[in-house]
């Protein structure tokens, strides 16, 4: 794999001084963060380090942080207290990267209370990590490598994947939406899309290496190339395919169609789209592309038009429900998953009831629920009508009960049907049981055999349980 030039220089320098070093990367965040962690692992392995799960044995410990939720901060500071002893006893190099490092108050807190941290870097300087690591080793000094402006998208970084069947591929970075509760646009910067040729090449490479499922990642995937199109309305990027055919790609809808043609890839997922940008061409692509899964993650956040306005989500309850209906009408058997925030400032009982109402109407397959947490630097943090913690928890529990009821009810429709399941491996708790996922991301457990791993197989669903389905495999 081609390694970008400056990285190459420092990776070679580290290799010369590294004596069988070990590393650990701890990820605290979303799938984009996990994808970044795979690149951090890639840089370390190219530099001659091998992975360990035992922090006491690691020469380098990297925390890849996320600033979206408050408990990620608590987790980081808690874990730092734990690794301090490794620094003192073994001289372990302690590194913190990720978007939390774009927050000045966090970096100041680190300097004051955790002076043993050796390197901090932000998402815009991740590609310089080998240089920072080398300088930290040879000069034994503290390094702060953070840029306030967004960096370019860097191609050709080494990557060590955590999985051999499913892989994530970032297609863009940053966000232009400024939802009032969200810190992402401030720390990840404005939207920048990768060139479709680079995405095509990466997925092609994954397919050749046996990967079956690809998840396309971005903060707002259906704005792929939208900013670039605004700057150049004639934008039409040409992708040269492996068979020599040239295809023009200028939107997310066309990217889906392109990725769908790659042999070997059997499933395509994407997260997250924004409801306000869910255009008809994307719906048509999902309908037409056989590999794009029949599950759309469509973040609702709140079912109340008033709260959605305060969140700056730019859609109403009715528009969201109309979009769901439009998608359902065009794509038979389509299912949805979603994100909900409970207790946003100003949320009344009536607003909360609106959220419950949307959940009942849509009937989601999965619901990711969060209690609103204040993030320094966001508009919502300055709102005066913050909700009492007790009320937030009480609503969260009601939401959870309803969500579980709806999911359990929804699971019943699978019993007696035959589902295509991508087999991911053996169950962690039972040697005879294998586990996989349906197109709609439901876990299916069944008695199988090793040679099914990595294959999409038909399984008859015998029974349903809250968090999984039980399948039967016929030889
Ligand atoms: S769409 Fe909203 S919630 Fe999602 S990353 Fe952008 S600002 Fe944050």
Coordinates of C-alpha atoms and ligand atoms in Angstrom, one line a residue, residues 175-179 181-185 219-220 274 301 313, ligand 1:
X175 CA -20.6 18.6 8.7
X176 CA -22.4 21.8 7.6
X177 CA -25.6 21.3 9.5
X178 CA -24.9 22.9 13.0
X179 CA -27.6 21.0 14.9
X181 CA -26.8 20.1 20.4
X182 CA -23.9 18.9 18.3
X183 CA -20.2 19.8 18.5
X184 CA -19.2 17.9 15.4
X185 CA -19.1 20.9 12.9
X219 CA -21.7 12.6 9.3
X220 CA -24.2 13.3 6.6
X274 CA -29.9 13.4 7.3
X301 CA -33.8 12.9 17.3
X313 CA -32.8 19.9 12.3
Ligands
LIG1 S1 -26.0 16.4 11.0 FE1 -26.3 17.5 13.0 S2 -26.0 15.8 14.5 FE2 -25.1 15.1 12.6 S3 -23.0 15.6 12.7 FE3 -24.0 17.3 11.6 S4 -24.4 18.8 13.2 FE4 -24.0 16.8 14.3

